[in-house]
Amino acid sequence: MSNATTSPSLKQSMLSLIPNLRAFAVSLCGDIERADDLVQETLLKAWNHLDSFQEGTNLRAWLFTILRNTYFSECRRRRREVEDRDGSKAADLSVHPEQPGHLDMQDFRKALEVLPPDQREALVLVGAAGFSYEEAAEISGCAVGTIKSRVNRARSKLTELLSVGSASEYGPDPTTEAIVTRTVGSR
Amino acid sequence: MPSSVEPSREPAEVGVEECNDSQEGLHLRLQPSTSQHLRLAYSASSSVKNGTPTWLGNPMPSRGAGGLLDRTAQARIGQMLRHIFSDVAEEPVPDRFVKLLEALQAQENARE
């Protein structure tokens, strides 16, 4: 059978792609523990279906595809289970940050989580993982135009979430900084 | 500056010199190779300096500027995305995955 002896180099490549898979998973789900579970599931599925991978094609894209499919079917399952999920996330956004050093990255992470998952995926694939629109489309199983529009919508949504309103909302002291940050929640 | 995170795209105007007094609040998962980036991100977050409002570290572009706001925002979003991604991508492979692959390999060997 073709998968009885999978090539050692392929396994080596799989191992070397794990950091990338974890980064993708964290960007998608925003949680390192859940991300690691996704990676584990991805590795197991990939291992069991190595015979369906065509050597010479893009292993990274193949693994990313398995991971995102795993993530999205999990999302669908969770959506059925927990209807309030989006509501609770939106509430999180207006939480007053207590660690001033956190503000920027924390807010960005939260804003990222608020995006619809398909938009977040497109943005991460193109904007962080360095895939082309074409590759991202293949990974996500949709048209190139769809990826482009998802990326655009994600970008404008993030800009909207992260930009502060008018300059008059500012004050001179650090306390105001925290208030300004809260506008991320109120948009 | 680590070379793996597209350092050329780090804007020169983000004040690295403002970081020294401000690392205490930094609780993000730091690695030596990425701490510089996070410090950049941190300094970007100390947003009200000298009474000048900033947006993600840059002087607040006027809303009326349209294109400028957009470009600044897009550049910042790109940076933040890459921070989040490379933070994790630069970590070593956790043991559990090394062991998992070893176990799968052993299983396969046993079948042969």
mmCIF file of C-alpha atoms in Angstrom:
data_model
loop_
_atom_site.group_PDB
_atom_site.id
_atom_site.type_symbol
_atom_site.label_atom_id
_atom_site.label_comp_id
_atom_site.label_asym_id
_atom_site.label_seq_id
_atom_site.Cartn_x
_atom_site.Cartn_y
_atom_site.Cartn_z
ATOM 1 C CA MET A 1 0.000 0.000 0.000
ATOM 2 C CA SER A 2 1.203 3.475 -0.745
ATOM 3 C CA ASN A 3 1.004 4.738 2.802
ATOM 4 C CA ALA A 4 2.679 1.756 4.397
ATOM 5 C CA THR A 5 5.986 3.547 4.197
ATOM 6 C CA THR A 6 5.611 7.254 4.100
ATOM 7 C CA SER A 7 8.754 9.022 3.153
ATOM 8 C CA PRO A 8 10.898 10.249 6.053
ATOM 9 C CA SER A 9 11.389 13.604 4.400
ATOM 10 C CA LEU A 10 7.649 14.134 4.283
ATOM 11 C CA LYS A 11 7.412 13.466 7.998
ATOM 12 C CA GLN A 12 10.309 15.772 8.624
ATOM 13 C CA SER A 13 8.523 18.457 6.664
ATOM 14 C CA MET A 14 5.387 17.884 8.661
ATOM 15 C CA LEU A 15 7.314 18.361 11.871
ATOM 16 C CA SER A 16 8.927 21.531 10.603
ATOM 17 C CA LEU A 17 5.540 22.962 9.652
ATOM 18 C CA ILE A 18 4.055 22.540 13.104
ATOM 19 C CA PRO A 19 5.070 26.041 14.289
ATOM 20 C CA ASN A 20 3.310 27.488 11.265
ATOM 21 C CA LEU A 21 0.222 25.390 11.872
ATOM 22 C CA ARG A 22 0.089 26.514 15.481
ATOM 23 C CA ALA A 23 0.413 30.142 14.452
ATOM 24 C CA PHE A 24 -2.404 29.727 11.952
ATOM 25 C CA ALA A 25 -4.564 27.953 14.505
ATOM 26 C CA VAL A 26 -3.995 30.615 17.165
ATOM 27 C CA SER A 27 -4.790 33.363 14.692
ATOM 28 C CA LEU A 28 -7.995 31.573 13.786
ATOM 29 C CA CYS A 29 -9.296 30.658 17.218
ATOM 30 C CA GLY A 30 -7.451 33.100 19.478
ATOM 31 C CA ASP A 31 -6.617 30.486 22.081
ATOM 32 C CA ILE A 32 -3.365 28.552 22.290
ATOM 33 C CA GLU A 33 -4.830 25.478 23.971
ATOM 34 C CA ARG A 34 -7.614 25.126 21.478
ATOM 35 C CA ALA A 35 -5.069 25.836 18.777
ATOM 36 C CA ASP A 36 -2.888 22.969 19.920
ATOM 37 C CA ASP A 37 -5.866 20.639 19.905
ATOM 38 C CA LEU A 38 -6.595 21.735 16.356
ATOM 39 C CA VAL A 39 -2.994 21.093 15.374
ATOM 40 C CA GLN A 40 -3.076 17.656 16.954
ATOM 41 C CA GLU A 41 -6.236 16.755 15.106
ATOM 42 C CA THR A 42 -4.740 18.112 11.906
ATOM 43 C CA LEU A 43 -1.605 16.025 12.307
ATOM 44 C CA LEU A 44 -3.610 12.883 12.962
ATOM 45 C CA LYS A 45 -5.835 13.445 9.944
ATOM 46 C CA ALA A 46 -2.872 14.305 7.769
ATOM 47 C CA TRP A 47 -0.998 11.225 8.887
ATOM 48 C CA ASN A 48 -3.917 8.976 8.153
ATOM 49 C CA HIS A 49 -4.385 10.496 4.734
ATOM 50 C CA LEU A 50 -0.793 10.942 3.679
ATOM 51 C CA ASP A 51 -1.506 8.756 0.669
ATOM 52 C CA SER A 52 -3.883 11.413 -0.615
ATOM 53 C CA PHE A 53 -1.161 14.032 -0.498
ATOM 54 C CA GLN A 54 0.673 14.400 -3.770
ATOM 55 C CA GLU A 55 4.350 14.777 -3.079
ATOM 56 C CA GLY A 56 5.784 17.770 -4.784
ATOM 57 C CA THR A 57 2.688 19.847 -4.169
ATOM 58 C CA ASN A 58 2.445 22.376 -1.361
ATOM 59 C CA LEU A 59 2.469 20.462 1.923
ATOM 60 C CA ARG A 60 1.994 23.657 3.922
ATOM 61 C CA ALA A 61 -1.146 24.561 2.012
ATOM 62 C CA TRP A 62 -2.412 20.993 2.358
ATOM 63 C CA LEU A 63 -1.947 20.996 6.123
ATOM 64 C CA PHE A 64 -3.481 24.454 6.418
ATOM 65 C CA THR A 65 -6.490 23.172 4.491
ATOM 66 C CA ILE A 66 -6.960 20.259 6.868
ATOM 67 C CA LEU A 67 -6.606 22.564 9.849
ATOM 68 C CA ARG A 68 -9.092 25.130 8.639
ATOM 69 C CA ASN A 69 -11.610 22.448 7.688
ATOM 70 C CA THR A 70 -11.270 20.996 11.161
ATOM 71 C CA TYR A 71 -11.677 24.433 12.685
ATOM 72 C CA PHE A 72 -14.745 25.343 10.664
ATOM 73 C CA SER A 73 -16.571 22.111 11.277
ATOM 74 C CA GLU A 74 -15.855 22.589 14.957
ATOM 75 C CA CYS A 75 -17.211 26.141 14.696
ATOM 76 C CA ARG A 76 -20.399 24.880 13.129
ATOM 77 C CA ARG A 77 -20.787 22.348 15.895
ATOM 78 C CA ARG A 78 -20.136 24.961 18.572
ATOM 79 C CA ARG A 79 -22.512 27.418 16.986
ATOM 80 C CA ARG A 80 -25.259 24.890 17.331
ATOM 81 C CA GLU A 81 -24.292 24.306 20.945
ATOM 82 C CA VAL A 82 -23.648 27.824 22.179
ATOM 83 C CA GLU A 83 -25.838 30.476 20.657
ATOM 84 C CA ASP A 84 -24.619 33.281 22.894
ATOM 85 C CA ARG A 85 -20.981 33.024 21.935
ATOM 86 C CA ASP A 86 -20.854 36.171 19.814
ATOM 87 C CA GLY A 87 -22.794 38.100 22.400
ATOM 88 C CA SER A 88 -20.326 37.282 25.140
ATOM 89 C CA LYS A 89 -17.392 38.187 22.943
ATOM 90 C CA ALA A 90 -18.891 41.539 22.120
ATOM 91 C CA ALA A 91 -19.324 42.148 25.843
ATOM 92 C CA ASP A 92 -15.655 41.269 26.454
ATOM 93 C CA LEU A 93 -14.628 44.049 24.152
ATOM 94 C CA SER A 94 -15.767 46.778 26.457
ATOM 95 C CA VAL A 95 -13.922 45.319 29.440
ATOM 96 C CA HIS A 96 -11.640 47.903 30.950
ATOM 97 C CA PRO A 97 -8.030 46.845 30.338
ATOM 98 C CA GLU A 98 -6.037 46.683 33.546
ATOM 99 C CA GLN A 99 -2.572 46.219 32.169
ATOM 100 C CA PRO A 100 -1.573 49.337 30.287
ATOM 101 C CA GLY A 101 1.196 47.429 28.526
ATOM 102 C CA HIS A 102 -1.388 45.089 27.070
ATOM 103 C CA LEU A 103 -3.592 47.571 25.397
ATOM 104 C CA ASP A 104 -2.539 47.494 21.843
ATOM 105 C CA MET A 105 -2.055 43.803 21.151
ATOM 106 C CA GLN A 106 -4.944 42.794 23.380
ATOM 107 C CA ASP A 107 -7.317 45.083 21.590
ATOM 108 C CA PHE A 108 -6.121 43.870 18.274
ATOM 109 C CA ARG A 109 -6.599 40.250 19.315
ATOM 110 C CA LYS A 110 -10.100 41.012 20.530
ATOM 111 C CA ALA A 111 -10.971 42.883 17.384
ATOM 112 C CA LEU A 112 -9.676 39.960 15.349
ATOM 113 C CA GLU A 113 -11.902 37.574 17.271
ATOM 114 C CA VAL A 114 -14.930 39.685 16.531
ATOM 115 C CA LEU A 115 -14.508 39.281 12.782
ATOM 116 C CA PRO A 116 -16.587 36.611 11.105
ATOM 117 C CA PRO A 117 -14.388 33.486 10.983
ATOM 118 C CA ASP A 118 -14.240 33.371 7.189
ATOM 119 C CA GLN A 119 -12.983 36.947 7.031
ATOM 120 C CA ARG A 120 -10.463 36.332 9.789
ATOM 121 C CA GLU A 121 -9.215 33.266 7.958
ATOM 122 C CA ALA A 122 -8.765 35.129 4.685
ATOM 123 C CA LEU A 123 -6.970 37.978 6.406
ATOM 124 C CA VAL A 124 -4.601 35.669 8.266
ATOM 125 C CA LEU A 125 -3.807 33.522 5.245
ATOM 126 C CA VAL A 126 -2.985 36.523 3.087
ATOM 127 C CA GLY A 127 -1.831 39.070 5.641
ATOM 128 C CA ALA A 128 0.142 36.913 8.062
ATOM 129 C CA ALA A 129 0.836 33.469 6.631
ATOM 130 C CA GLY A 130 1.980 34.939 3.337
ATOM 131 C CA PHE A 131 -0.202 32.954 0.967
ATOM 132 C CA SER A 132 -1.221 34.453 -2.339
ATOM 133 C CA TYR A 133 -4.898 35.169 -2.973
ATOM 134 C CA GLU A 134 -4.939 32.145 -5.244
ATOM 135 C CA GLU A 135 -3.449 29.841 -2.617
ATOM 136 C CA ALA A 136 -5.748 31.244 0.048
ATOM 137 C CA ALA A 137 -8.720 30.597 -2.215
ATOM 138 C CA GLU A 138 -7.632 27.020 -2.701
ATOM 139 C CA ILE A 139 -7.140 26.487 1.019
ATOM 140 C CA SER A 140 -10.525 27.989 1.838
ATOM 141 C CA GLY A 141 -12.257 26.239 -1.019
ATOM 142 C CA CYS A 142 -13.695 29.383 -2.564
ATOM 143 C CA ALA A 143 -13.141 31.750 -5.468
ATOM 144 C CA VAL A 144 -10.233 34.196 -5.564
ATOM 145 C CA GLY A 145 -12.714 37.070 -5.718
ATOM 146 C CA THR A 146 -14.363 35.822 -2.544
ATOM 147 C CA ILE A 147 -11.017 35.819 -0.726
ATOM 148 C CA LYS A 148 -10.284 39.331 -1.920
ATOM 149 C CA SER A 149 -13.608 40.637 -0.747
ATOM 150 C CA ARG A 150 -13.275 38.852 2.607
ATOM 151 C CA VAL A 151 -9.838 40.391 3.114
ATOM 152 C CA ASN A 152 -11.168 43.822 2.245
ATOM 153 C CA ARG A 153 -14.137 43.508 4.517
ATOM 154 C CA ALA A 154 -11.916 42.233 7.325
ATOM 155 C CA ARG A 155 -9.572 45.169 6.910
ATOM 156 C CA SER A 156 -12.280 47.777 6.964
ATOM 157 C CA LYS A 157 -13.962 46.136 9.920
ATOM 158 C CA LEU A 158 -10.676 46.114 11.867
ATOM 159 C CA THR A 159 -10.005 49.705 10.936
ATOM 160 C CA GLU A 160 -13.444 50.583 12.171
ATOM 161 C CA LEU A 161 -13.009 48.626 15.394
ATOM 162 C CA LEU A 162 -9.563 49.950 16.175
ATOM 163 C CA SER A 163 -9.824 53.545 15.158
ATOM 164 C CA VAL A 164 -10.980 55.994 17.720
ATOM 165 C CA GLY A 165 -13.748 58.413 16.987
ATOM 166 C CA SER A 166 -13.079 62.118 16.911
ATOM 167 C CA ALA A 167 -10.044 63.813 18.426
ATOM 168 C CA SER A 168 -12.288 65.383 21.070
ATOM 169 C CA GLU A 169 -12.576 61.991 22.752
ATOM 170 C CA TYR A 170 -8.971 62.329 23.859
ATOM 171 C CA GLY A 171 -7.666 63.749 27.071
ATOM 172 C CA PRO A 172 -4.083 64.425 28.097
ATOM 173 C CA ASP A 173 -3.733 61.815 30.853
ATOM 174 C CA PRO A 174 -3.074 58.068 30.804
ATOM 175 C CA THR A 175 -6.522 57.317 32.170
ATOM 176 C CA THR A 176 -7.950 58.606 28.969
ATOM 177 C CA GLU A 177 -5.867 56.116 27.104
ATOM 178 C CA ALA A 178 -7.887 53.323 28.655
ATOM 179 C CA ILE A 179 -11.136 55.060 27.820
ATOM 180 C CA VAL A 180 -10.012 55.559 24.279
ATOM 181 C CA THR A 181 -9.251 51.885 24.098
ATOM 182 C CA ARG A 182 -12.780 51.102 25.164
ATOM 183 C CA THR A 183 -14.111 52.704 22.066
ATOM 184 C CA VAL A 184 -12.995 49.535 20.373
ATOM 185 C CA GLY A 185 -16.052 47.987 21.949
ATOM 186 C CA SER A 186 -18.533 50.716 21.284
ATOM 187 C CA ARG A 187 -17.436 51.447 17.734
ATOM 188 C CA MET B 1 15.819 43.209 15.353
ATOM 189 C CA PRO B 2 15.038 39.608 14.431
ATOM 190 C CA SER B 3 15.140 38.972 10.765
ATOM 191 C CA SER B 4 12.234 36.584 10.567
ATOM 192 C CA VAL B 5 9.398 39.044 10.961
ATOM 193 C CA GLU B 6 9.879 41.264 7.982
ATOM 194 C CA PRO B 7 11.800 43.852 9.957
ATOM 195 C CA SER B 8 11.989 46.086 6.966
ATOM 196 C CA ARG B 9 8.313 46.738 7.388
ATOM 197 C CA GLU B 10 8.692 48.002 10.905
ATOM 198 C CA PRO B 11 8.157 51.713 10.759
ATOM 199 C CA ALA B 12 11.090 53.790 11.893
ATOM 200 C CA GLU B 13 8.823 56.307 13.543
ATOM 201 C CA VAL B 14 7.690 53.960 16.318
ATOM 202 C CA GLY B 15 9.690 55.112 19.307
ATOM 203 C CA VAL B 16 11.882 52.286 20.537
ATOM 204 C CA GLU B 17 13.557 54.627 23.005
ATOM 205 C CA GLU B 18 10.284 54.978 24.846
ATOM 206 C CA CYS B 19 10.305 51.344 25.833
ATOM 207 C CA ASN B 20 12.768 51.141 28.664
ATOM 208 C CA ASP B 21 10.476 52.373 31.375
ATOM 209 C CA SER B 22 7.514 50.477 30.156
ATOM 210 C CA GLN B 23 8.273 46.783 30.036
ATOM 211 C CA GLU B 24 6.710 45.959 33.364
ATOM 212 C CA GLY B 25 3.220 45.916 32.028
ATOM 213 C CA LEU B 26 4.171 43.550 29.281
ATOM 214 C CA HIS B 27 2.652 40.198 30.038
ATOM 215 C CA LEU B 28 2.468 38.785 26.597
ATOM 216 C CA ARG B 29 4.239 35.530 26.035
ATOM 217 C CA LEU B 30 7.709 36.770 25.259
ATOM 218 C CA GLN B 31 10.542 35.101 23.529
ATOM 219 C CA PRO B 32 13.890 36.759 23.168
ATOM 220 C CA SER B 33 13.503 36.866 19.438
ATOM 221 C CA THR B 34 10.143 38.550 19.500
ATOM 222 C CA SER B 35 10.409 40.788 22.513
ATOM 223 C CA GLN B 36 11.746 43.582 20.422
ATOM 224 C CA HIS B 37 8.628 43.483 18.317
ATOM 225 C CA LEU B 38 6.389 43.423 21.298
ATOM 226 C CA ARG B 39 8.239 46.336 22.763
ATOM 227 C CA LEU B 40 7.572 48.123 19.545
ATOM 228 C CA ALA B 41 3.955 47.175 19.890
ATOM 229 C CA TYR B 42 4.013 48.314 23.474
ATOM 230 C CA SER B 43 5.535 51.652 22.719
ATOM 231 C CA ALA B 44 2.923 51.981 20.060
ATOM 232 C CA SER B 45 0.296 51.544 22.721
ATOM 233 C CA SER B 46 1.414 54.332 24.999
ATOM 234 C CA SER B 47 -0.813 56.389 22.909
ATOM 235 C CA VAL B 48 -1.114 59.774 24.487
ATOM 236 C CA LYS B 49 2.315 61.316 24.493
ATOM 237 C CA ASN B 50 2.884 65.019 24.819
ATOM 238 C CA GLY B 51 -0.808 65.471 24.429
ATOM 239 C CA THR B 52 -0.643 64.168 20.887
ATOM 240 C CA PRO B 53 -3.247 61.518 20.262
ATOM 241 C CA THR B 54 -2.005 58.492 18.407
ATOM 242 C CA TRP B 55 -3.641 55.648 16.635
ATOM 243 C CA LEU B 56 -1.817 52.384 17.166
ATOM 244 C CA GLY B 57 1.336 54.349 17.785
ATOM 245 C CA ASN B 58 1.307 56.797 14.939
ATOM 246 C CA PRO B 59 0.107 60.339 15.121
ATOM 247 C CA MET B 60 -3.607 60.198 14.628
ATOM 248 C CA PRO B 61 -4.255 60.766 10.963
ATOM 249 C CA SER B 62 -7.017 63.183 10.363
ATOM 250 C CA ARG B 63 -10.241 61.511 9.378
ATOM 251 C CA GLY B 64 -10.549 63.903 6.549
ATOM 252 C CA ALA B 65 -7.313 62.635 5.112
ATOM 253 C CA GLY B 66 -9.135 59.515 3.929
ATOM 254 C CA GLY B 67 -6.404 57.789 1.998
ATOM 255 C CA LEU B 68 -3.811 58.521 4.632
ATOM 256 C CA LEU B 69 -5.923 57.119 7.429
ATOM 257 C CA ASP B 70 -6.578 54.094 5.359
ATOM 258 C CA ARG B 71 -2.967 53.450 4.493
ATOM 259 C CA THR B 72 -1.773 53.995 8.047
ATOM 260 C CA ALA B 73 -4.470 51.727 9.360
ATOM 261 C CA GLN B 74 -3.729 49.007 6.835
ATOM 262 C CA ALA B 75 -0.017 49.098 7.615
ATOM 263 C CA ARG B 76 -0.733 48.790 11.336
ATOM 264 C CA ILE B 77 -3.172 45.961 10.836
ATOM 265 C CA GLY B 78 -0.595 44.114 8.768
ATOM 266 C CA GLN B 79 2.035 44.554 11.459
ATOM 267 C CA MET B 80 -0.240 43.389 14.235
ATOM 268 C CA LEU B 81 -1.313 40.351 12.269
ATOM 269 C CA ARG B 82 2.270 39.362 11.632
ATOM 270 C CA HIS B 83 3.133 39.898 15.299
ATOM 271 C CA ILE B 84 0.422 37.524 16.406
ATOM 272 C CA PHE B 85 1.386 34.975 13.803
ATOM 273 C CA SER B 86 5.147 35.099 14.226
ATOM 274 C CA ASP B 87 4.916 35.104 18.019
ATOM 275 C CA VAL B 88 3.714 31.529 17.824
ATOM 276 C CA ALA B 89 5.472 30.515 14.621
ATOM 277 C CA GLU B 90 8.834 31.217 16.214
ATOM 278 C CA GLU B 91 8.215 28.977 19.187
ATOM 279 C CA PRO B 92 9.871 25.562 19.134
ATOM 280 C CA VAL B 93 7.690 22.554 18.373
ATOM 281 C CA PRO B 94 6.015 21.527 21.656
ATOM 282 C CA ASP B 95 6.988 18.150 23.002
ATOM 283 C CA ARG B 96 3.508 16.726 22.661
ATOM 284 C CA PHE B 97 3.730 16.967 18.872
ATOM 285 C CA VAL B 98 7.189 15.490 18.653
ATOM 286 C CA LYS B 99 5.930 12.579 20.749
ATOM 287 C CA LEU B 100 2.763 12.293 18.711
ATOM 288 C CA LEU B 101 4.683 11.971 15.476
ATOM 289 C CA GLU B 102 7.057 9.473 17.085
ATOM 290 C CA ALA B 103 4.129 7.413 18.292
ATOM 291 C CA LEU B 104 2.516 7.444 14.859
ATOM 292 C CA GLN B 105 5.813 6.410 13.345
ATOM 293 C CA ALA B 106 6.235 3.572 15.847
ATOM 294 C CA GLN B 107 2.712 2.387 15.103
ATOM 295 C CA GLU B 108 3.454 2.361 11.421
ATOM 296 C CA ASN B 109 6.726 0.504 11.914
ATOM 297 C CA ALA B 110 4.940 -2.105 14.010
ATOM 298 C CA ARG B 111 2.463 -2.716 11.191
ATOM 299 C CA GLU B 112 5.142 -3.366 8.641
#
